[in-house]
XYZ file of C-alpha atoms in Angstrom:
385
model
C -4.922 -4.770 -36.820
C -6.851 -1.571 -37.227
C -8.648 0.044 -34.338
C -12.412 -0.002 -34.578
C -15.611 0.045 -32.614
C -16.828 -3.163 -31.113
C -18.939 -5.220 -33.503
C -22.259 -3.372 -33.866
C -24.360 -6.559 -34.003
C -26.172 -5.149 -37.049
C -27.166 -2.032 -35.114
C -26.642 1.298 -36.827
C -27.388 4.963 -36.251
C -30.652 5.585 -34.458
C -32.559 8.077 -36.566
C -36.175 7.686 -35.516
C -38.393 6.054 -32.956
C -39.619 3.555 -35.525
C -36.095 2.406 -36.365
C -35.319 2.256 -32.640
C -38.297 0.051 -32.003
C -37.360 -2.216 -34.887
C -33.806 -2.684 -33.646
C -34.567 -2.807 -29.956
C -32.283 0.169 -29.241
C -33.417 2.912 -26.913
C -34.130 6.202 -28.747
C -32.085 8.181 -26.189
C -28.999 8.261 -28.406
C -29.132 9.901 -31.840
C -25.888 8.546 -33.287
C -23.395 5.724 -33.008
C -21.283 5.773 -29.841
C -17.952 7.523 -29.604
C -14.705 5.563 -29.822
C -11.605 5.984 -27.688
C -9.670 4.382 -30.516
C -10.643 7.229 -32.831
C -9.156 9.836 -30.511
C -5.565 11.095 -30.675
C -5.646 14.221 -28.506
C -2.956 16.884 -28.492
C -2.446 18.395 -25.048
C -0.593 21.730 -24.962
C 1.809 22.369 -22.098
C -0.336 25.117 -20.592
C -3.209 22.663 -20.203
C -0.928 20.234 -18.344
C -0.100 23.017 -15.871
C -3.672 24.328 -15.588
C -4.988 20.843 -14.849
C -2.688 20.342 -11.858
C -5.628 20.569 -9.453
C -7.590 17.801 -7.698
C -9.613 15.807 -10.271
C -13.424 16.027 -10.382
C -13.921 13.046 -8.079
C -11.995 14.890 -5.354
C -13.080 18.448 -6.089
C -15.450 18.657 -3.131
C -13.654 16.464 -0.584
C -12.484 17.967 2.689
C -11.023 16.668 5.940
C -14.538 16.832 7.365
C -15.864 14.462 4.686
C -13.204 11.836 5.368
C -14.690 9.096 7.546
C -11.921 7.382 9.524
C -12.401 3.720 10.293
C -12.852 3.596 14.094
C -10.766 0.417 14.119
C -7.838 2.176 12.451
C -6.518 4.983 14.700
C -3.818 5.837 12.143
C -6.546 7.304 9.913
C -7.710 9.748 12.599
C -4.087 10.624 13.366
C -3.413 11.345 9.684
C -6.276 13.851 9.573
C -4.928 15.603 12.688
C -1.392 15.837 11.329
C -2.480 17.023 7.890
C -4.792 19.689 9.298
C -1.833 21.053 11.264
C 0.409 20.827 8.219
C -2.079 22.827 6.133
C -2.415 25.495 8.834
C 1.358 25.845 8.929
C 1.441 26.716 5.231
C -0.459 29.945 5.760
C 2.648 32.071 6.231
C 4.843 33.708 3.647
C 6.392 31.639 0.893
C 10.141 31.257 1.164
C 10.544 33.664 -1.743
C 8.681 36.327 0.237
C 5.032 37.123 1.008
C 5.048 39.922 -1.489
C 6.384 37.902 -4.398
C 4.222 38.073 -7.498
C 4.076 35.496 -10.294
C 5.216 37.253 -13.447
C 3.919 35.545 -16.552
C 2.491 32.056 -16.886
C 5.772 30.275 -16.173
C 6.886 32.702 -13.458
C 9.826 34.318 -15.231
C 11.291 37.340 -13.445
C 11.174 36.115 -9.845
C 14.210 36.737 -7.697
C 16.177 33.830 -6.330
C 14.523 32.365 -3.253
C 16.452 31.990 -0.012
C 17.228 28.479 1.102
C 14.396 26.765 2.968
C 14.803 25.729 6.603
C 16.485 22.401 7.318
C 14.373 19.311 7.964
C 11.518 17.615 6.090
C 9.410 19.981 4.017
C 6.712 17.451 3.300
C 4.430 14.655 4.427
C 4.275 11.245 2.835
C 1.092 9.173 3.147
C 1.900 5.483 2.960
C -0.735 2.772 2.984
C -2.593 0.175 0.956
C -4.937 1.009 -1.874
C -8.404 2.224 -0.959
C -7.658 3.650 2.510
C -8.434 7.218 1.404
C -4.947 8.592 0.761
C -6.009 10.577 -2.315
C -9.009 11.946 -0.401
C -6.654 13.177 2.313
C -4.155 14.599 -0.186
C -6.889 16.520 -1.996
C -8.259 17.726 1.359
C -4.807 19.076 2.182
C -4.740 20.942 -1.134
C -8.153 22.477 -0.422
C -7.269 23.338 3.188
C -3.963 25.048 2.387
C -4.545 28.822 2.695
C -3.274 29.899 -0.715
C -4.916 30.753 -3.993
C -5.258 27.799 -6.410
C -2.557 29.208 -8.705
C -0.064 28.735 -5.860
C -0.931 25.076 -5.261
C -0.361 22.129 -7.594
C -1.898 18.637 -7.479
C -1.057 15.802 -9.833
C -0.084 12.181 -10.048
C 3.547 11.161 -10.219
C 3.052 10.292 -13.896
C 1.564 13.727 -14.585
C 4.516 15.395 -12.870
C 7.078 13.525 -14.957
C 4.993 14.228 -18.063
C 5.087 17.928 -17.189
C 8.875 17.814 -17.103
C 8.824 16.105 -20.472
C 6.568 18.789 -21.936
C 8.235 21.876 -20.430
C 11.793 20.746 -19.827
C 13.439 20.515 -16.417
C 14.430 24.164 -15.902
C 11.049 25.508 -16.972
C 9.263 23.054 -14.690
C 11.360 24.286 -11.764
C 10.525 27.897 -12.673
C 6.837 27.047 -13.041
C 6.489 25.308 -9.683
C 9.025 27.136 -7.509
C 6.594 29.946 -6.694
C 4.026 27.492 -5.327
C 3.143 27.127 -1.669
C 2.400 23.386 -2.014
C 2.978 20.539 -4.465
C 0.830 17.418 -3.975
C 1.986 14.247 -5.738
C -0.460 11.342 -5.851
C 0.573 7.723 -6.518
C 4.282 8.351 -6.052
C 6.228 5.588 -7.777
C 9.707 5.151 -9.218
C 9.634 2.785 -12.154
C 13.125 3.332 -13.549
C 16.473 4.863 -12.576
C 15.926 7.892 -14.819
C 12.798 8.870 -12.903
C 14.664 8.418 -9.633
C 17.364 10.934 -10.523
C 14.917 13.312 -12.230
C 12.429 13.489 -9.364
C 15.087 13.585 -6.667
C 16.712 16.578 -8.355
C 13.405 18.317 -9.081
C 12.053 17.998 -5.546
C 15.378 19.110 -4.086
C 15.230 22.282 -6.184
C 11.619 22.944 -5.203
C 12.299 22.421 -1.496
C 15.210 24.857 -1.766
C 12.744 27.337 -3.288
C 10.429 26.951 -0.282
C 7.785 24.667 -1.777
C 6.112 22.298 0.697
C 5.546 18.738 -0.508
C 2.888 16.111 0.097
C 2.725 12.710 -1.532
C 0.842 9.427 -1.426
C 2.145 5.978 -2.249
C 1.763 2.316 -1.471
C 5.520 2.146 -0.835
C 7.621 3.794 1.859
C 10.014 6.406 0.434
C 13.065 4.365 1.384
C 11.687 1.392 -0.573
C 10.798 3.190 -3.811
C 11.968 1.341 -6.903
C 12.291 -1.962 -5.052
C 11.450 -4.891 -7.298
C 11.555 -2.718 -10.441
C 15.222 -1.869 -10.924
C 18.526 -2.116 -9.038
C 17.458 0.374 -6.392
C 20.594 -0.286 -4.342
C 22.593 1.452 -7.080
C 20.484 4.563 -6.591
C 20.275 4.426 -2.815
C 21.658 7.952 -2.392
C 18.945 9.384 -4.649
C 16.232 7.440 -2.859
C 17.515 8.453 0.552
C 17.579 12.049 -0.670
C 13.907 11.763 -1.588
C 13.078 10.206 1.762
C 14.758 13.098 3.610
C 12.188 15.526 2.193
C 9.239 13.783 3.865
C 7.798 12.843 7.223
C 6.073 9.489 6.648
C 2.536 8.851 7.888
C 1.338 5.255 7.790
C -2.407 4.880 7.094
C -3.784 1.418 7.825
C -7.137 0.018 6.797
C -9.059 -1.960 4.232
C -10.138 -0.769 0.795
C -13.093 1.560 1.422
C -14.363 0.946 -2.120
C -15.307 -2.583 -1.067
C -16.105 -1.959 2.596
C -19.637 -3.228 3.176
C -20.472 -3.122 -0.538
C -21.824 -5.970 -2.675
C -19.633 -7.893 -5.084
C -18.818 -6.151 -8.334
C -21.279 -6.984 -11.109
C -20.219 -9.781 -13.418
C -19.418 -8.747 -16.997
C -22.424 -8.443 -19.264
C -22.978 -9.965 -22.688
C -21.588 -8.224 -25.751
C -25.149 -7.487 -26.883
C -26.001 -5.825 -23.559
C -22.862 -3.663 -23.590
C -23.368 -2.610 -27.208
C -27.032 -1.808 -26.646
C -26.186 0.275 -23.567
C -23.548 2.190 -25.527
C -26.060 3.106 -28.216
C -28.640 4.064 -25.600
C -26.325 6.322 -23.558
C -25.558 9.782 -24.892
C -21.836 10.483 -24.674
C -20.817 6.839 -24.242
C -17.870 5.264 -26.030
C -17.801 1.736 -27.426
C -14.579 -0.118 -28.177
C -13.223 -3.610 -28.499
C -10.838 -4.099 -25.558
C -7.895 -5.634 -27.466
C -8.083 -2.814 -30.036
C -8.145 -0.235 -27.246
C -4.993 -1.698 -25.727
C -3.277 -1.383 -29.117
C -4.408 2.234 -29.377
C -3.100 3.132 -25.922
C 0.384 2.209 -27.110
C 0.127 5.027 -29.689
C -1.009 7.724 -27.237
C 1.323 9.178 -24.604
C -0.005 8.512 -21.079
C 0.003 12.270 -20.391
C -2.897 12.463 -22.868
C -5.077 9.759 -21.347
C -7.048 12.359 -19.413
C -7.803 14.232 -22.637
C -8.655 10.884 -24.243
C -11.632 10.653 -21.871
C -12.847 14.257 -22.284
C -16.633 14.522 -22.405
C -17.352 10.823 -21.926
C -20.458 9.823 -20.001
C -19.486 6.136 -19.935
C -16.923 3.725 -21.366
C -18.267 0.504 -22.865
C -15.806 -2.262 -23.675
C -16.389 -5.627 -25.317
C -14.196 -8.728 -25.184
C -12.227 -7.791 -22.065
C -9.394 -10.289 -21.626
C -6.113 -10.538 -19.701
C -3.516 -7.995 -20.785
C -0.662 -9.597 -22.721
C 2.400 -7.941 -21.177
C 3.614 -5.579 -18.481
C 3.994 -2.477 -20.691
C 0.367 -2.820 -21.782
C -0.707 -3.428 -18.194
C 0.979 -0.247 -16.945
C -0.713 1.815 -19.658
C -4.058 0.346 -18.629
C -3.344 1.335 -15.015
C -2.927 4.971 -16.082
C -6.181 4.882 -18.071
C -7.998 3.335 -15.099
C -6.722 6.144 -12.868
C -7.924 8.839 -15.278
C -11.359 7.213 -15.615
C -11.650 6.912 -11.839
C -10.586 10.528 -11.310
C -13.307 11.635 -13.724
C -15.982 9.257 -12.357
C -16.624 7.659 -15.762
C -18.620 4.395 -15.420
C -17.146 1.366 -17.190
C -19.415 -1.339 -18.652
C -17.812 -4.490 -20.022
C -18.247 -7.897 -21.564
C -15.697 -10.677 -21.433
C -13.519 -11.477 -18.435
C -13.993 -9.850 -14.991
C -11.521 -7.196 -13.848
C -9.847 -9.459 -11.294
C -8.589 -11.553 -14.227
C -6.932 -8.671 -16.103
C -3.444 -9.269 -14.720
C -1.508 -12.526 -14.550
C -0.369 -14.105 -11.295
C 3.191 -13.157 -12.208
C 2.162 -9.495 -12.533
C 0.222 -9.557 -9.266
C 3.259 -10.945 -7.472
C 5.806 -8.651 -9.111
C 7.215 -5.202 -8.450
C 4.141 -3.390 -9.824
C 1.583 -5.456 -7.928
C 0.274 -2.519 -5.906
C -0.469 -0.580 -9.084
C -2.385 -3.534 -10.483
C -4.401 -4.057 -7.316
C -5.260 -0.343 -7.306
C -6.433 -0.579 -10.924
C -8.609 -3.610 -10.153
C -10.085 -1.813 -7.148
C -10.872 1.340 -9.117
C -12.250 -0.425 -12.188
C -14.469 -2.520 -9.926
C -15.883 0.662 -8.391
C -16.553 2.063 -11.878
C -18.231 -1.195 -12.897
C -20.642 -0.760 -9.993
C -21.348 2.772 -11.207
C -22.212 1.365 -14.658
C -24.924 -1.047 -13.495
C -27.632 1.523 -14.166
C -26.724 1.650 -17.863
C -28.104 -1.847 -18.438
C -31.867 -2.104 -18.572
C -33.260 -4.576 -16.030
C -34.832 -7.693 -17.449
């Protein structure tokens, strides 16, 4: 099946106010909507490195803008610990205060002395929606080092970076950093376990401090996904790099907020897409097919320049591989604050009961939470009746 825009309902390009009035489409947009399915972005390696900073949604967050739930003292304690951790990173890097990055990938640096024994990182563990990414980004901003010496990315983006640069070059690229922040830390297969364990060990030896967020304690990574007992040494090695901080609480995205809007009709979604400059319009099943052809490291580029994502015929995803790709897309849309307007089934029906009870359940609940927040953001795209 070819990938195409959602059915246009006999609506075409808006070329004049008279044609707009005849069709009932707002004259705001001058052309048909964009299509995610028509995009196949190429992302060079240097862009992957340059984009390892907090995403737009978290560009302005700070510890002072985090609002701890007064009923959850672990949230206040996390802020206190992380503020102290950031202050402690103000000294010289293990490779020396006078070290200078030579070239984009840092070639030419001398070998760094071994870092002090003990954990070189903090690990924020808690349910989805308790503000872990807010705190991780606040740590990045609070660390007294120039942006080029700090890196921030999701676990998927980190493994994609290794795939793009190769292992040795990734080590050389990141070993001069003061801090590496890894959001949504997950181990989905044994290969990732060995890869990340080795990578983080090399970076810690080079003096890089680590910070990570996850919905799973470091000693439990991989549980329910593969035979983690066979890789216990690797997992324990990862755990040794971190001091764990448990953050309790309920999902702030739903705290005191109204229910997410129900899906709209296909006509409403299509009309909104034509009326919103920079919006995309796609049929959901076709989009899922297209995602299988685009590497997840490019999903951020897939959403470049979008003002909104409009999807028709949303329905439950057919299998786990498709579901995991959708999770990555949901994360990139949430990071970039792109509203999502849909017709079809509501977001809480995207994943089967088997998926929601399986090893990836926390990823799926996070995706539902984030897509629901973006659906609220999209309410203003639909004209009131």
